[in-house]
Amino acid sequence: MDATIQATITEGRNDGFWEDAQGRMVPVEKIKDIDKLRDSVVRELCEKAKEIAKVLADFRMISMSEVEAFVITSHEQYGKRVGGTKGNITLTSFDGKLQVVRQIQDSLAFDERLQAAKELIDQFLHSQLDGANDNIRALVFHAFQVDKEGKVSTSRVLGLRRLKIDHPVWLQAMDAISDSIRTASTKPYIRFYERNADGKLISISLDIAAGG
């Protein structure tokens, strides 16, 4: 057992007492052997898991850097410089049996102009003397429903722009929706693939919970 694991096992324990889940100090002699063994197994495995997690985090950072460096080198072959890290990239080995895929995923959100868009949509719906199509009303209601965090679905709201409605108020509302879109966050992903005997690309899983 290495020093790190030993330090974790002895954390919160001194003078023959172990701290339990309620914060109480329990005399070691009062603790059953099976409880001590369970504690030891859990602590040792969790410490090893943290070590592996750090290795994976370092590998991810190195992989991202190497892909980015290659993309820059590839662009420079044609006298072009790469600006920023946007864009999905797929790199394939010479024999086509291995792939590295880097994906950049933007998380979209809306600013305060979405409320203006909603007011314009309501104005459009109320202006229809013969009554707006019930399907349109249902789509609007569904699009602006909020989740448990009070957020609307970006895909449903943006889907309203696909409706073919040629009315100045509606079109103004769609412009407001477009103007209200902003990138809330950007997250890069990197995945690895290998062709199996059937020629199908199979993910090289780094998730031990998935069973590999």
PDB file of C-alpha atoms in Angstrom:
ATOM      1  CA  MET A   1       0.000   0.000   0.000  1.00  0.00           C
ATOM      2  CA  ASP A   2       1.574   3.322  -1.046  1.00  0.00           C
ATOM      3  CA  ALA A   3       1.919   6.423   1.130  1.00  0.00           C
ATOM      4  CA  THR A   4      -0.977   8.291  -0.535  1.00  0.00           C
ATOM      5  CA  ILE A   5      -3.449   5.483   0.085  1.00  0.00           C
ATOM      6  CA  GLN A   6      -2.167   5.011   3.626  1.00  0.00           C
ATOM      7  CA  ALA A   7      -2.611   8.739   4.306  1.00  0.00           C
ATOM      8  CA  THR A   8      -6.193   8.571   3.032  1.00  0.00           C
ATOM      9  CA  ILE A   9      -7.004   5.565   5.178  1.00  0.00           C
ATOM     10  CA  THR A  10      -5.723   7.286   8.318  1.00  0.00           C
ATOM     11  CA  GLU A  11      -7.418  10.622   7.526  1.00  0.00           C
ATOM     12  CA  GLY A  12      -9.884  11.578  10.265  1.00  0.00           C
ATOM     13  CA  ARG A  13      -8.518   8.838  12.555  1.00  0.00           C
ATOM     14  CA  ASN A  14      -6.335   9.212  15.580  1.00  0.00           C
ATOM     15  CA  ASP A  15      -5.750   7.748  19.029  1.00  0.00           C
ATOM     16  CA  GLY A  16      -7.589   4.539  18.139  1.00  0.00           C
ATOM     17  CA  PHE A  17     -10.775   6.213  16.897  1.00  0.00           C
ATOM     18  CA  TRP A  18     -12.409   6.259  13.438  1.00  0.00           C
ATOM     19  CA  GLU A  19     -14.846   8.973  12.355  1.00  0.00           C
ATOM     20  CA  ASP A  20     -18.167   7.585  11.085  1.00  0.00           C
ATOM     21  CA  ALA A  21     -20.625   9.037   8.544  1.00  0.00           C
ATOM     22  CA  GLN A  22     -22.320  11.116  11.261  1.00  0.00           C
ATOM     23  CA  GLY A  23     -19.048  12.667  12.363  1.00  0.00           C
ATOM     24  CA  ARG A  24     -18.848  10.609  15.543  1.00  0.00           C
ATOM     25  CA  MET A  25     -15.510   9.218  16.734  1.00  0.00           C
ATOM     26  CA  VAL A  26     -15.881   5.449  17.154  1.00  0.00           C
ATOM     27  CA  PRO A  27     -13.305   3.350  19.058  1.00  0.00           C
ATOM     28  CA  VAL A  28     -11.494   0.999  16.686  1.00  0.00           C
ATOM     29  CA  GLU A  29     -12.223  -2.025  18.888  1.00  0.00           C
ATOM     30  CA  LYS A  30     -15.940  -1.355  18.442  1.00  0.00           C
ATOM     31  CA  ILE A  31     -15.721  -1.547  14.650  1.00  0.00           C
ATOM     32  CA  LYS A  32     -16.425  -4.935  13.044  1.00  0.00           C
ATOM     33  CA  ASP A  33     -13.684  -6.550  10.948  1.00  0.00           C
ATOM     34  CA  ILE A  34     -15.950  -6.671   7.896  1.00  0.00           C
ATOM     35  CA  ASP A  35     -16.576  -2.909   8.217  1.00  0.00           C
ATOM     36  CA  LYS A  36     -12.826  -2.297   8.411  1.00  0.00           C
ATOM     37  CA  LEU A  37     -12.243  -4.473   5.341  1.00  0.00           C
ATOM     38  CA  ARG A  38     -15.021  -2.716   3.389  1.00  0.00           C
ATOM     39  CA  ASP A  39     -13.556   0.672   4.290  1.00  0.00           C
ATOM     40  CA  SER A  40     -10.098  -0.438   3.175  1.00  0.00           C
ATOM     41  CA  VAL A  41     -11.349  -1.776  -0.187  1.00  0.00           C
ATOM     42  CA  VAL A  42     -13.357   1.377  -0.936  1.00  0.00           C
ATOM     43  CA  ARG A  43     -10.554   3.757  -0.011  1.00  0.00           C
ATOM     44  CA  GLU A  44      -7.882   1.877  -1.944  1.00  0.00           C
ATOM     45  CA  LEU A  45      -9.996   1.601  -5.109  1.00  0.00           C
ATOM     46  CA  CYS A  46     -11.067   5.262  -4.954  1.00  0.00           C
ATOM     47  CA  GLU A  47      -7.478   6.414  -4.578  1.00  0.00           C
ATOM     48  CA  LYS A  48      -6.461   4.337  -7.602  1.00  0.00           C
ATOM     49  CA  ALA A  49      -9.456   5.742  -9.512  1.00  0.00           C
ATOM     50  CA  LYS A  50      -8.294   9.296  -8.767  1.00  0.00           C
ATOM     51  CA  GLU A  51      -4.823   8.450 -10.043  1.00  0.00           C
ATOM     52  CA  ILE A  52      -6.278   7.046 -13.274  1.00  0.00           C
ATOM     53  CA  ALA A  53      -8.580  10.061 -13.620  1.00  0.00           C
ATOM     54  CA  LYS A  54      -5.557  12.346 -13.498  1.00  0.00           C
ATOM     55  CA  VAL A  55      -3.785  10.234 -16.142  1.00  0.00           C
ATOM     56  CA  LEU A  56      -6.859  10.472 -18.389  1.00  0.00           C
ATOM     57  CA  ALA A  57      -7.144  14.226 -17.847  1.00  0.00           C
ATOM     58  CA  ASP A  58      -3.474  14.676 -18.776  1.00  0.00           C
ATOM     59  CA  PHE A  59      -3.917  12.412 -21.822  1.00  0.00           C
ATOM     60  CA  ARG A  60      -6.946  14.429 -22.953  1.00  0.00           C
ATOM     61  CA  MET A  61      -5.014  17.688 -22.709  1.00  0.00           C
ATOM     62  CA  ILE A  62      -2.046  16.253 -24.598  1.00  0.00           C
ATOM     63  CA  SER A  63      -4.318  14.746 -27.268  1.00  0.00           C
ATOM     64  CA  MET A  64      -6.095  18.058 -27.834  1.00  0.00           C
ATOM     65  CA  SER A  65      -2.767  19.879 -28.111  1.00  0.00           C
ATOM     66  CA  GLU A  66      -1.346  17.375 -30.589  1.00  0.00           C
ATOM     67  CA  VAL A  67      -4.444  17.495 -32.792  1.00  0.00           C
ATOM     68  CA  GLU A  68      -4.357  21.295 -32.759  1.00  0.00           C
ATOM     69  CA  ALA A  69      -0.642  21.321 -33.592  1.00  0.00           C
ATOM     70  CA  PHE A  70      -1.212  18.946 -36.511  1.00  0.00           C
ATOM     71  CA  VAL A  71      -4.080  21.054 -37.882  1.00  0.00           C
ATOM     72  CA  ILE A  72      -1.882  24.161 -37.761  1.00  0.00           C
ATOM     73  CA  THR A  73       0.940  22.318 -39.538  1.00  0.00           C
ATOM     74  CA  SER A  74      -1.454  21.008 -42.176  1.00  0.00           C
ATOM     75  CA  HIS A  75      -2.841  24.485 -42.876  1.00  0.00           C
ATOM     76  CA  GLU A  76       0.620  25.993 -43.078  1.00  0.00           C
ATOM     77  CA  GLN A  77       1.388  23.634 -45.968  1.00  0.00           C
ATOM     78  CA  TYR A  78      -0.830  25.923 -48.032  1.00  0.00           C
ATOM     79  CA  GLY A  79       0.314  29.174 -46.505  1.00  0.00           C
ATOM     80  CA  LYS A  80      -2.759  29.459 -44.313  1.00  0.00           C
ATOM     81  CA  ARG A  81      -2.851  30.189 -40.625  1.00  0.00           C
ATOM     82  CA  VAL A  82      -5.516  28.763 -38.351  1.00  0.00           C
ATOM     83  CA  GLY A  83      -7.461  31.260 -36.288  1.00  0.00           C
ATOM     84  CA  GLY A  84      -8.932  29.862 -33.087  1.00  0.00           C
ATOM     85  CA  THR A  85      -9.897  26.299 -32.281  1.00  0.00           C
ATOM     86  CA  LYS A  86     -13.295  26.128 -33.932  1.00  0.00           C
ATOM     87  CA  GLY A  87     -14.245  23.257 -36.169  1.00  0.00           C
ATOM     88  CA  ASN A  88     -14.656  19.509 -36.035  1.00  0.00           C
ATOM     89  CA  ILE A  89     -11.635  17.524 -37.158  1.00  0.00           C
ATOM     90  CA  THR A  90     -11.311  13.860 -38.153  1.00  0.00           C
ATOM     91  CA  LEU A  91      -7.804  12.433 -38.502  1.00  0.00           C
ATOM     92  CA  THR A  92      -7.394   8.981 -40.049  1.00  0.00           C
ATOM     93  CA  SER A  93      -4.348   6.717 -40.040  1.00  0.00           C
ATOM     94  CA  PHE A  94      -2.687   5.878 -43.363  1.00  0.00           C
ATOM     95  CA  ASP A  95      -4.274   2.402 -43.436  1.00  0.00           C
ATOM     96  CA  GLY A  96      -7.689   3.789 -42.514  1.00  0.00           C
ATOM     97  CA  LYS A  97      -7.975   1.535 -39.475  1.00  0.00           C
ATOM     98  CA  LEU A  98      -7.675   4.219 -36.787  1.00  0.00           C
ATOM     99  CA  GLN A  99      -9.363   7.580 -36.308  1.00  0.00           C
ATOM    100  CA  VAL A 100      -9.113  10.496 -33.936  1.00  0.00           C
ATOM    101  CA  VAL A 101     -12.129  12.810 -33.900  1.00  0.00           C
ATOM    102  CA  ARG A 102     -12.120  16.218 -32.270  1.00  0.00           C
ATOM    103  CA  GLN A 103     -15.460  17.943 -31.912  1.00  0.00           C
ATOM    104  CA  ILE A 104     -16.237  21.426 -30.667  1.00  0.00           C
ATOM    105  CA  GLN A 105     -19.715  21.696 -29.187  1.00  0.00           C
ATOM    106  CA  ASP A 106     -21.281  25.072 -28.543  1.00  0.00           C
ATOM    107  CA  SER A 107     -23.952  25.415 -25.893  1.00  0.00           C
ATOM    108  CA  LEU A 108     -26.430  28.057 -27.047  1.00  0.00           C
ATOM    109  CA  ALA A 109     -28.537  30.350 -24.923  1.00  0.00           C
ATOM    110  CA  PHE A 110     -30.750  33.409 -25.410  1.00  0.00           C
ATOM    111  CA  ASP A 111     -30.356  36.898 -24.045  1.00  0.00           C
ATOM    112  CA  GLU A 112     -33.107  39.353 -23.032  1.00  0.00           C
ATOM    113  CA  ARG A 113     -34.174  39.868 -26.659  1.00  0.00           C
ATOM    114  CA  LEU A 114     -35.953  36.509 -26.561  1.00  0.00           C
ATOM    115  CA  GLN A 115     -38.614  38.155 -24.379  1.00  0.00           C
ATOM    116  CA  ALA A 116     -39.106  40.793 -27.080  1.00  0.00           C
ATOM    117  CA  ALA A 117     -39.477  37.993 -29.632  1.00  0.00           C
ATOM    118  CA  LYS A 118     -42.113  36.297 -27.459  1.00  0.00           C
ATOM    119  CA  GLU A 119     -44.079  39.546 -27.150  1.00  0.00           C
ATOM    120  CA  LEU A 120     -43.986  40.000 -30.925  1.00  0.00           C
ATOM    121  CA  ILE A 121     -45.185  36.420 -31.439  1.00  0.00           C
ATOM    122  CA  ASP A 122     -48.061  37.022 -29.005  1.00  0.00           C
ATOM    123  CA  GLN A 123     -48.881  40.222 -30.904  1.00  0.00           C
ATOM    124  CA  PHE A 124     -48.970  38.252 -34.154  1.00  0.00           C
ATOM    125  CA  LEU A 125     -51.222  35.555 -32.693  1.00  0.00           C
ATOM    126  CA  HIS A 126     -53.664  38.116 -31.280  1.00  0.00           C
ATOM    127  CA  SER A 127     -53.749  40.024 -34.579  1.00  0.00           C
ATOM    128  CA  GLN A 128     -55.136  37.071 -36.511  1.00  0.00           C
ATOM    129  CA  LEU A 129     -58.806  37.997 -36.726  1.00  0.00           C
ATOM    130  CA  ASP A 130     -59.741  34.604 -38.133  1.00  0.00           C
ATOM    131  CA  GLY A 131     -57.731  32.873 -35.455  1.00  0.00           C
ATOM    132  CA  ALA A 132     -54.208  31.579 -35.804  1.00  0.00           C
ATOM    133  CA  ASN A 133     -53.688  27.979 -36.774  1.00  0.00           C
ATOM    134  CA  ASP A 134     -54.034  25.789 -33.679  1.00  0.00           C
ATOM    135  CA  ASN A 135     -50.860  23.936 -34.666  1.00  0.00           C
ATOM    136  CA  ILE A 136     -48.913  27.208 -34.649  1.00  0.00           C
ATOM    137  CA  ARG A 137     -50.287  28.127 -31.227  1.00  0.00           C
ATOM    138  CA  ALA A 138     -49.320  24.682 -29.917  1.00  0.00           C
ATOM    139  CA  LEU A 139     -45.807  24.955 -31.351  1.00  0.00           C
ATOM    140  CA  VAL A 140     -45.318  28.385 -29.792  1.00  0.00           C
ATOM    141  CA  PHE A 141     -46.615  27.211 -26.413  1.00  0.00           C
ATOM    142  CA  HIS A 142     -44.364  24.141 -26.532  1.00  0.00           C
ATOM    143  CA  ALA A 143     -41.319  26.169 -27.635  1.00  0.00           C
ATOM    144  CA  PHE A 144     -41.515  28.585 -24.716  1.00  0.00           C
ATOM    145  CA  GLN A 145     -42.130  26.029 -21.988  1.00  0.00           C
ATOM    146  CA  VAL A 146     -39.350  26.090 -19.410  1.00  0.00           C
ATOM    147  CA  ASP A 147     -37.549  23.210 -17.741  1.00  0.00           C
ATOM    148  CA  LYS A 148     -36.846  22.753 -14.031  1.00  0.00           C
ATOM    149  CA  GLU A 149     -34.045  25.321 -14.262  1.00  0.00           C
ATOM    150  CA  GLY A 150     -36.323  27.898 -15.852  1.00  0.00           C
ATOM    151  CA  LYS A 151     -34.699  27.598 -19.280  1.00  0.00           C
ATOM    152  CA  VAL A 152     -36.379  27.161 -22.638  1.00  0.00           C
ATOM    153  CA  SER A 153     -35.285  24.580 -25.185  1.00  0.00           C
ATOM    154  CA  THR A 154     -33.028  26.244 -27.754  1.00  0.00           C
ATOM    155  CA  SER A 155     -33.903  23.660 -30.418  1.00  0.00           C
ATOM    156  CA  ARG A 156     -37.662  24.194 -30.014  1.00  0.00           C
ATOM    157  CA  VAL A 157     -37.388  27.992 -30.063  1.00  0.00           C
ATOM    158  CA  LEU A 158     -35.084  27.960 -33.084  1.00  0.00           C
ATOM    159  CA  GLY A 159     -37.460  25.530 -34.767  1.00  0.00           C
ATOM    160  CA  LEU A 160     -40.052  28.330 -34.958  1.00  0.00           C
ATOM    161  CA  ARG A 161     -37.899  29.985 -37.621  1.00  0.00           C
ATOM    162  CA  ARG A 162     -38.656  27.096 -39.983  1.00  0.00           C
ATOM    163  CA  LEU A 163     -42.366  27.906 -40.064  1.00  0.00           C
ATOM    164  CA  LYS A 164     -43.369  29.487 -43.373  1.00  0.00           C
ATOM    165  CA  ILE A 165     -45.244  32.550 -42.128  1.00  0.00           C
ATOM    166  CA  ASP A 166     -44.955  35.690 -44.240  1.00  0.00           C
ATOM    167  CA  HIS A 167     -46.215  38.317 -41.825  1.00  0.00           C
ATOM    168  CA  PRO A 168     -44.134  41.394 -40.874  1.00  0.00           C
ATOM    169  CA  VAL A 169     -44.691  40.999 -37.108  1.00  0.00           C
ATOM    170  CA  TRP A 170     -43.832  37.288 -37.201  1.00  0.00           C
ATOM    171  CA  LEU A 171     -40.738  37.963 -39.315  1.00  0.00           C
ATOM    172  CA  GLN A 172     -39.681  40.678 -36.875  1.00  0.00           C
ATOM    173  CA  ALA A 173     -40.065  38.167 -34.046  1.00  0.00           C
ATOM    174  CA  MET A 174     -37.888  35.642 -35.904  1.00  0.00           C
ATOM    175  CA  ASP A 175     -35.222  38.333 -36.370  1.00  0.00           C
ATOM    176  CA  ALA A 176     -35.348  39.005 -32.623  1.00  0.00           C
ATOM    177  CA  ILE A 177     -34.840  35.291 -31.937  1.00  0.00           C
ATOM    178  CA  SER A 178     -31.838  35.195 -34.275  1.00  0.00           C
ATOM    179  CA  ASP A 179     -30.341  38.286 -32.648  1.00  0.00           C
ATOM    180  CA  SER A 180     -30.850  36.890 -29.139  1.00  0.00           C
ATOM    181  CA  ILE A 181     -28.763  33.757 -29.712  1.00  0.00           C
ATOM    182  CA  ARG A 182     -25.402  33.680 -27.968  1.00  0.00           C
ATOM    183  CA  THR A 183     -22.822  31.026 -27.215  1.00  0.00           C
ATOM    184  CA  ALA A 184     -23.059  30.265 -23.506  1.00  0.00           C
ATOM    185  CA  SER A 185     -20.126  27.866 -23.487  1.00  0.00           C
ATOM    186  CA  THR A 186     -17.883  25.885 -25.800  1.00  0.00           C
ATOM    187  CA  LYS A 187     -16.680  22.413 -24.935  1.00  0.00           C
ATOM    188  CA  PRO A 188     -14.196  20.325 -26.943  1.00  0.00           C
ATOM    189  CA  TYR A 189     -14.477  16.540 -27.147  1.00  0.00           C
ATOM    190  CA  ILE A 190     -11.970  14.003 -28.431  1.00  0.00           C
ATOM    191  CA  ARG A 191     -12.812  10.431 -29.372  1.00  0.00           C
ATOM    192  CA  PHE A 192     -10.815   7.499 -30.699  1.00  0.00           C
ATOM    193  CA  TYR A 193     -11.924   4.762 -33.096  1.00  0.00           C
ATOM    194  CA  GLU A 194     -10.571   1.493 -34.506  1.00  0.00           C
ATOM    195  CA  ARG A 195     -11.927  -0.698 -37.288  1.00  0.00           C
ATOM    196  CA  ASN A 196     -12.898  -4.182 -36.254  1.00  0.00           C
ATOM    197  CA  ALA A 197     -12.654  -7.359 -38.348  1.00  0.00           C
ATOM    198  CA  ASP A 198     -15.909  -6.419 -40.106  1.00  0.00           C
ATOM    199  CA  GLY A 199     -14.515  -3.044 -41.133  1.00  0.00           C
ATOM    200  CA  LYS A 200     -16.761  -1.101 -38.781  1.00  0.00           C
ATOM    201  CA  LEU A 201     -15.320   1.784 -36.763  1.00  0.00           C
ATOM    202  CA  ILE A 202     -15.655   0.976 -33.067  1.00  0.00           C
ATOM    203  CA  SER A 203     -15.110   3.505 -30.316  1.00  0.00           C
ATOM    204  CA  ILE A 204     -12.041   2.973 -28.141  1.00  0.00           C
ATOM    205  CA  SER A 205     -13.772   3.461 -24.813  1.00  0.00           C
ATOM    206  CA  LEU A 206     -12.015   5.323 -22.018  1.00  0.00           C
ATOM    207  CA  ASP A 207     -15.042   4.990 -19.762  1.00  0.00           C
ATOM    208  CA  ILE A 208     -14.446   2.100 -17.371  1.00  0.00           C
ATOM    209  CA  ALA A 209     -18.049   2.301 -16.192  1.00  0.00           C
ATOM    210  CA  ALA A 210     -19.161   1.337 -19.700  1.00  0.00           C
ATOM    211  CA  GLY A 211     -17.224  -1.891 -19.485  1.00  0.00           C
ATOM    212  CA  GLY A 212     -14.971  -1.250 -22.489  1.00  0.00           C
TER     213      GLY A 212
END
